[in-house]
Amino acid sequence: MSLYNTIYDVIVVGGGHAGSEAAAASANMGAKTLLITMNLQNIAQMSCNPAMGGIAKGQIVREIDALGGYSGIVTDKTAIQFKMLNKSKGPAMWSPRAQSDRMQFAECWRTMLEQTKNLDFYQDSVNGLLFEGNKIKGVKTALGLHIKAQTVIVTAGTFLNGLIHIGEKTFGGGRAGEGASTGITEDLIEKGFEAGRMKTGTPPRVDGRSLDYSKMTEQPGDENPEKFSYLPTTTPLPKQRSCYLTYTNPEVHNLLKEGFDRSPMFNGRIKSTGPRYCPSVEDKINRFAEKERHQIFVEPEGWNTVEIYVNGFSTSLPEDIQDKAIRAISGFENVKFFRYGYAIEYDYFPPTQLRHNLETKLIENLFFAGQINGTTGYEEAAAQGLMAGVNAALKTQNKEPFILKRSEAYIGVLIDDLITKGTEEPYRMFTSRAEYRTLLRQDNADLRLTKRSYELGLASKERLDRVTDKEEKTEKLIAFLTNLSVSKEEINPILEKKNLAAINQSMKLYKIAARPQLEFNDYRNLDKLKSFIEENNIDKEIIEQVEIHLKYSGYIAKEKNNADKLNRLENVPIPSLFDYSKVKSLSYEAREKLSKIQPTSISQASRISGVSPSDISVLLVYMGR
C-alpha cells in the first residue's frame, strides 16, 4: 500500500514519549496508524535525565500501565535502579522512580512498537498540515509527500522552531545533534491559533571514569525493589547500579557568576519561561543566593556505558565557565566532558485551546500531546500521548471521547489543569496538584483504571483478570481480619515488642491492626492468619492494599465523599458555545474567561482562574439549579 493513496485513521507526528504512547494506543484500539518521525533511531529517546517516575510522575507511569500503555513495561525491562520515594510518609505520597539504561530504553520502545499491529512507520520531517475548512485532512512532509488521515496528533516535543543556546552561541535544533522542525507553527497561526515560547535545559554529560566517587555519597536502590508494570511479564531488578550524591559550594557559585554576563538566561537572549521546579544551576544560585550549596546527583546512563548525567547542573552558560565551575565540585576535579549543557527554546500552544479529549477547538480531528501543550517531563508527555491516541481512535470509530475525572487519575488532573487553567511556564505534575491524592495512589492505579480501559479495547483480558483477582482477594482478606478474634496471649507479646499498649481481653484483629505503629509483618505469623494467607495465595500486593485500607479507610471514605459531591457538579452541563454576555450578574472577568475557555460543566467552570464562587452560584441559578 503506497503512502500516496493510503488514508490513515491516525497520523502521529513525532516519535518521543507522547508520540510513542499515542501510536501504541491508537493502533492497539484497531485504528490504522502511521508514526512519522525525523529519525527512527531516536524513537522514545530520553532527551534529558535517564529516569522515569518520581514524585507524582511515578503515579502517572503506573496509570499509563493500568490503562494498557507501554511506559511501565519498557521502564521495568530497562531499569538499572528502582526506588520508592517518600516511603516515610503516608501511602498517598509514595512515588516509584527508576533509573533507566538510556540506549536499552529507546531500543525496547522501538521493538515493542514494531510488534504492534496496525502501526506503520515513516522517517521524514512534517513541515505542514493539510486542512479542509476547519477539519484536518493530513500532513505535508519535507520530501513533498501529502499523506492523508482522518485524525492527526501533533507531538512535536521541543522541535517546533527549536533554538539551542550555549553561552553566546545560538543555533537551530530540536535537541543536541538534531534539526528543528519548521512549518507546523506557521500553519496553525494562520488558522487562528495562539502560540508562545518556552524554554528548558539539560546538564552536561561527563565521563564516569574521570570522577572520584570516594568523595561522594553512594545512593543505592531499594533493598527489595518493586517495579512499575502490574503485568507479571516484568520482574523486579535482581541487581542494581548505584547513583552518587555530591554538592556545589561557594567556589562553584562564584565561578558560575563569572559567566552571567554571557549567559543567555540573563543577557536577554532567552525571553521565554523555563521550568520553575527544575531550574538551571545559574538560576538556582541567582534565586537562592543565601544557599551555600545545592545537591548534584551523579546518575549513570546505563549498565555498560561510562557516560554520566549530572543531575542538578542544568545550564546554558559558556563552555569555559561550565568547565571551570564543575571542576570545583567534590569528585569532579579531573572531569572529562562528553558534551556541554545547553538551553533550548521552542514553540508551544497554550492548552486552553483544547477540549478535554485533547482535540483542538479550532480544527476538528486535530489533537495535541506533550510539550506542545506546555508540559515538561517524559511522564506528563506519555500520559497525554496515550489519551490523545485513545481519543483519536475513538473519533474515527464515531464513539464518545474517553475523559478521566480529577478524582479518577493524576492524568485527569493533568489534562483538566492544562485546558482549564492553561500554563505560562512548563507544567510539571506534583502530588499537591491533586485534591484527591489519597484516592489516586500508585498502588491502586489498576483498580481505578483497568476496567475502563478494557471496555475501550485497550487493556488486555489478562490485565482485567489480574485486577478482578486482586479485588476479590483484598475483600476476602479484609473480611477475614474483620471476623478474626485474637486472644491477649497471642497478640500481647507482639504489642510489647513494639512498645504498644497490651489488650485485656480477646479482640478483633482488624481493630488492633489499625494502630499506626503496627505493620502487617508484625502479626502475619499468627497461626490462623498465616494459614489463610497460604491457602488463598495472598501476595505482597494484596497485603499492601489491605494494610492501607485498615489504616486509612476513614480518610479514603471522606475524600471519596468530597469527590462525589464535586462530580455532581460535573453532571451539570453547560451548552457548547454558550453566550456568557447574556448573564449580566457575572463579573466582567468571569464573562471574559468563561467565553475564552468554554467549559463543558459547572465543575470545570469553578476551576477557572478568575471565576469566583459567586459567579458559579449565578451560573447554577441560570442553569435552573
Short mmCIF file of C-alpha atoms in Angstrom, two decimals, residues 101-275:
data_model
loop_
_atom_site.label_atom_id
_atom_site.label_comp_id
_atom_site.label_asym_id
_atom_site.label_seq_id
_atom_site.Cartn_x
_atom_site.Cartn_y
_atom_site.Cartn_z
CA ASP A 101 19.54 2.39 30.65
CA ARG A 102 19.10 5.16 28.06
CA MET A 103 20.07 3.08 25.00
CA GLN A 104 18.11 0.00 26.05
CA PHE A 105 15.06 2.17 26.81
CA ALA A 106 14.83 3.53 23.25
CA GLU A 107 15.60 0.11 21.73
CA CYS A 108 12.91 -1.61 23.84
CA TRP A 109 10.32 1.04 22.89
CA ARG A 110 11.07 0.62 19.19
CA THR A 111 10.89 -3.18 19.43
CA MET A 112 7.51 -3.03 21.19
CA LEU A 113 6.14 -0.55 18.65
CA GLU A 114 7.35 -2.70 15.74
CA GLN A 115 5.48 -5.65 17.26
CA THR A 116 2.24 -3.62 17.47
CA LYS A 117 -0.40 -4.47 14.84
CA ASN A 118 -1.93 -1.69 12.71
CA LEU A 119 1.14 0.54 13.12
CA ASP A 120 3.25 1.81 10.20
CA PHE A 121 6.42 3.94 10.38
CA TYR A 122 7.84 6.63 8.14
CA GLN A 123 11.01 8.71 8.55
CA ASP A 124 10.59 12.28 7.32
CA SER A 125 10.03 15.76 8.73
CA VAL A 126 6.46 17.10 8.80
CA ASN A 127 6.59 20.74 7.74
CA GLY A 128 2.91 21.48 7.24
CA LEU A 129 -0.66 20.37 7.91
CA LEU A 130 -3.43 19.73 5.38
CA PHE A 131 -6.81 21.30 6.13
CA GLU A 132 -10.26 21.21 4.57
CA GLY A 133 -12.14 24.14 6.09
CA ASN A 134 -11.95 23.65 9.86
CA LYS A 135 -11.01 19.95 9.63
CA ILE A 136 -7.59 18.32 9.49
CA LYS A 137 -7.02 16.16 6.42
CA GLY A 138 -3.39 15.05 6.74
CA VAL A 139 0.21 16.26 6.74
CA LYS A 140 2.85 17.61 4.34
CA THR A 141 6.43 16.37 4.64
CA ALA A 142 9.83 17.86 3.82
CA LEU A 143 10.12 15.45 0.88
CA GLY A 144 6.89 16.86 -0.54
CA LEU A 145 4.53 14.00 0.31
CA HIS A 146 0.91 14.73 1.17
CA ILE A 147 -0.24 11.94 3.49
CA LYS A 148 -3.98 11.80 4.26
CA ALA A 149 -5.62 10.86 7.56
CA GLN A 150 -8.92 11.13 9.40
CA THR A 151 -7.13 12.43 12.52
CA VAL A 152 -3.68 13.87 13.27
CA ILE A 153 -1.88 14.00 16.63
CA VAL A 154 0.97 16.53 16.86
CA THR A 155 3.58 15.56 19.49
CA ALA A 156 6.47 17.77 18.40
CA GLY A 157 8.33 18.00 21.73
CA THR A 158 10.93 20.78 21.72
CA PHE A 159 11.34 20.70 17.93
CA LEU A 160 8.90 23.43 16.76
CA ASN A 161 11.25 26.25 15.71
CA GLY A 162 13.70 24.91 18.32
CA LEU A 163 16.65 27.15 19.18
CA ILE A 164 19.66 25.87 21.18
CA HIS A 165 21.70 28.24 23.39
CA ILE A 166 25.20 27.65 24.81
CA GLY A 167 26.68 30.87 26.16
CA GLU A 168 26.71 33.41 23.33
CA LYS A 169 26.21 30.75 20.65
CA THR A 170 22.73 30.11 19.23
CA PHE A 171 21.73 27.61 16.56
CA GLY A 172 18.56 25.91 15.36
CA GLY A 173 17.80 22.42 16.67
CA GLY A 174 15.25 20.23 18.41
CA ARG A 175 17.91 18.71 20.70
CA ALA A 176 21.68 18.19 20.50
CA GLY A 177 22.65 16.89 17.06
CA GLU A 178 19.13 17.14 15.55
CA GLY A 179 17.48 19.83 13.43
CA ALA A 180 14.45 21.91 14.37
CA SER A 181 11.00 21.47 12.80
CA THR A 182 9.54 24.37 10.85
CA GLY A 183 6.20 24.98 9.15
CA ILE A 184 3.67 23.50 11.59
CA THR A 185 3.57 26.57 13.88
CA GLU A 186 3.10 28.87 10.90
CA ASP A 187 0.21 26.78 9.51
CA LEU A 188 -1.54 26.75 12.89
CA ILE A 189 -1.13 30.51 13.48
CA GLU A 190 -2.64 31.10 10.04
CA LYS A 191 -5.67 29.11 11.21
CA GLY A 192 -6.08 31.39 14.24
CA PHE A 193 -4.12 29.52 16.93
CA GLU A 194 -2.27 31.42 19.65
CA ALA A 195 1.36 30.29 20.10
CA GLY A 196 4.06 31.06 22.69
CA ARG A 197 7.66 30.16 23.52
CA MET A 198 9.02 28.07 26.36
CA LYS A 199 12.49 27.13 27.48
CA THR A 200 14.03 24.04 29.01
CA GLY A 201 17.60 22.96 29.58
CA THR A 202 19.83 19.98 30.15
CA PRO A 203 23.08 19.42 32.11
CA PRO A 204 26.46 18.30 30.81
CA ARG A 205 27.19 14.61 30.21
CA VAL A 206 30.60 13.51 31.50
CA ASP A 207 32.97 10.53 31.52
CA GLY A 208 32.37 8.46 34.67
CA ARG A 209 35.97 7.16 34.56
CA SER A 210 37.20 10.68 35.31
CA LEU A 211 35.20 11.07 38.56
CA ASP A 212 36.33 10.33 42.12
CA TYR A 213 33.39 8.52 43.71
CA SER A 214 35.21 8.19 47.05
CA LYS A 215 34.44 11.89 47.63
CA MET A 216 30.70 11.37 47.07
CA THR A 217 27.87 9.67 48.99
CA GLU A 218 26.61 6.44 47.42
CA GLN A 219 22.85 6.32 46.67
CA PRO A 220 21.88 2.66 46.19
CA GLY A 221 18.46 1.45 45.06
CA ASP A 222 15.86 -0.10 47.40
CA GLU A 223 16.89 -3.28 49.19
CA ASN A 224 13.73 -5.01 47.96
CA PRO A 225 12.95 -3.16 44.72
CA GLU A 226 9.44 -3.09 43.26
CA LYS A 227 8.53 -2.38 39.63
CA PHE A 228 6.14 -0.25 37.57
CA SER A 229 4.03 -2.63 35.50
CA TYR A 230 1.15 -4.59 37.00
CA LEU A 231 1.79 -7.38 34.49
CA PRO A 232 3.77 -10.48 35.55
CA THR A 233 5.81 -10.29 32.31
CA THR A 234 8.24 -7.89 34.02
CA THR A 235 10.16 -8.65 37.22
CA PRO A 236 11.89 -6.56 39.90
CA LEU A 237 15.63 -5.92 39.41
CA PRO A 238 17.88 -8.74 40.71
CA LYS A 239 20.88 -6.31 40.75
CA GLN A 240 21.14 -2.53 40.59
CA ARG A 241 23.60 0.27 39.82
CA SER A 242 24.16 2.99 42.41
CA CYS A 243 23.88 6.73 41.87
CA TYR A 244 26.04 9.17 43.88
CA LEU A 245 25.43 12.46 45.66
CA THR A 246 27.74 15.47 45.88
CA TYR A 247 27.23 19.23 46.29
CA THR A 248 28.07 22.59 44.79
CA ASN A 249 29.90 25.07 47.07
CA PRO A 250 30.59 28.84 47.24
CA GLU A 251 33.61 28.48 44.93
CA VAL A 252 31.42 26.77 42.28
CA HIS A 253 28.84 29.58 42.63
CA ASN A 254 31.46 32.31 42.23
CA LEU A 255 32.90 30.64 39.12
CA LEU A 256 29.41 30.33 37.62
CA LYS A 257 28.70 34.02 38.32
CA GLU A 258 31.76 34.94 36.19
CA GLY A 259 29.75 33.86 33.15
CA PHE A 260 26.47 35.61 34.00
CA ASP A 261 27.16 38.50 31.59
CA ARG A 262 27.50 35.91 28.78
CA SER A 263 24.51 33.83 29.92
CA PRO A 264 21.54 33.76 27.52
CA MET A 265 19.37 33.46 30.66
CA PHE A 266 20.48 36.86 31.97
CA ASN A 267 21.51 38.91 28.94
CA GLY A 268 18.05 38.87 27.37
CA ARG A 269 18.66 36.41 24.51
CA ILE A 270 16.30 33.86 26.10
CA LYS A 271 12.96 35.62 26.55
CA SER A 272 10.80 32.57 27.24
CA THR A 273 9.90 30.99 30.59
CA GLY A 274 11.79 27.98 31.93
CA PRO A 275 10.59 25.27 34.31
#
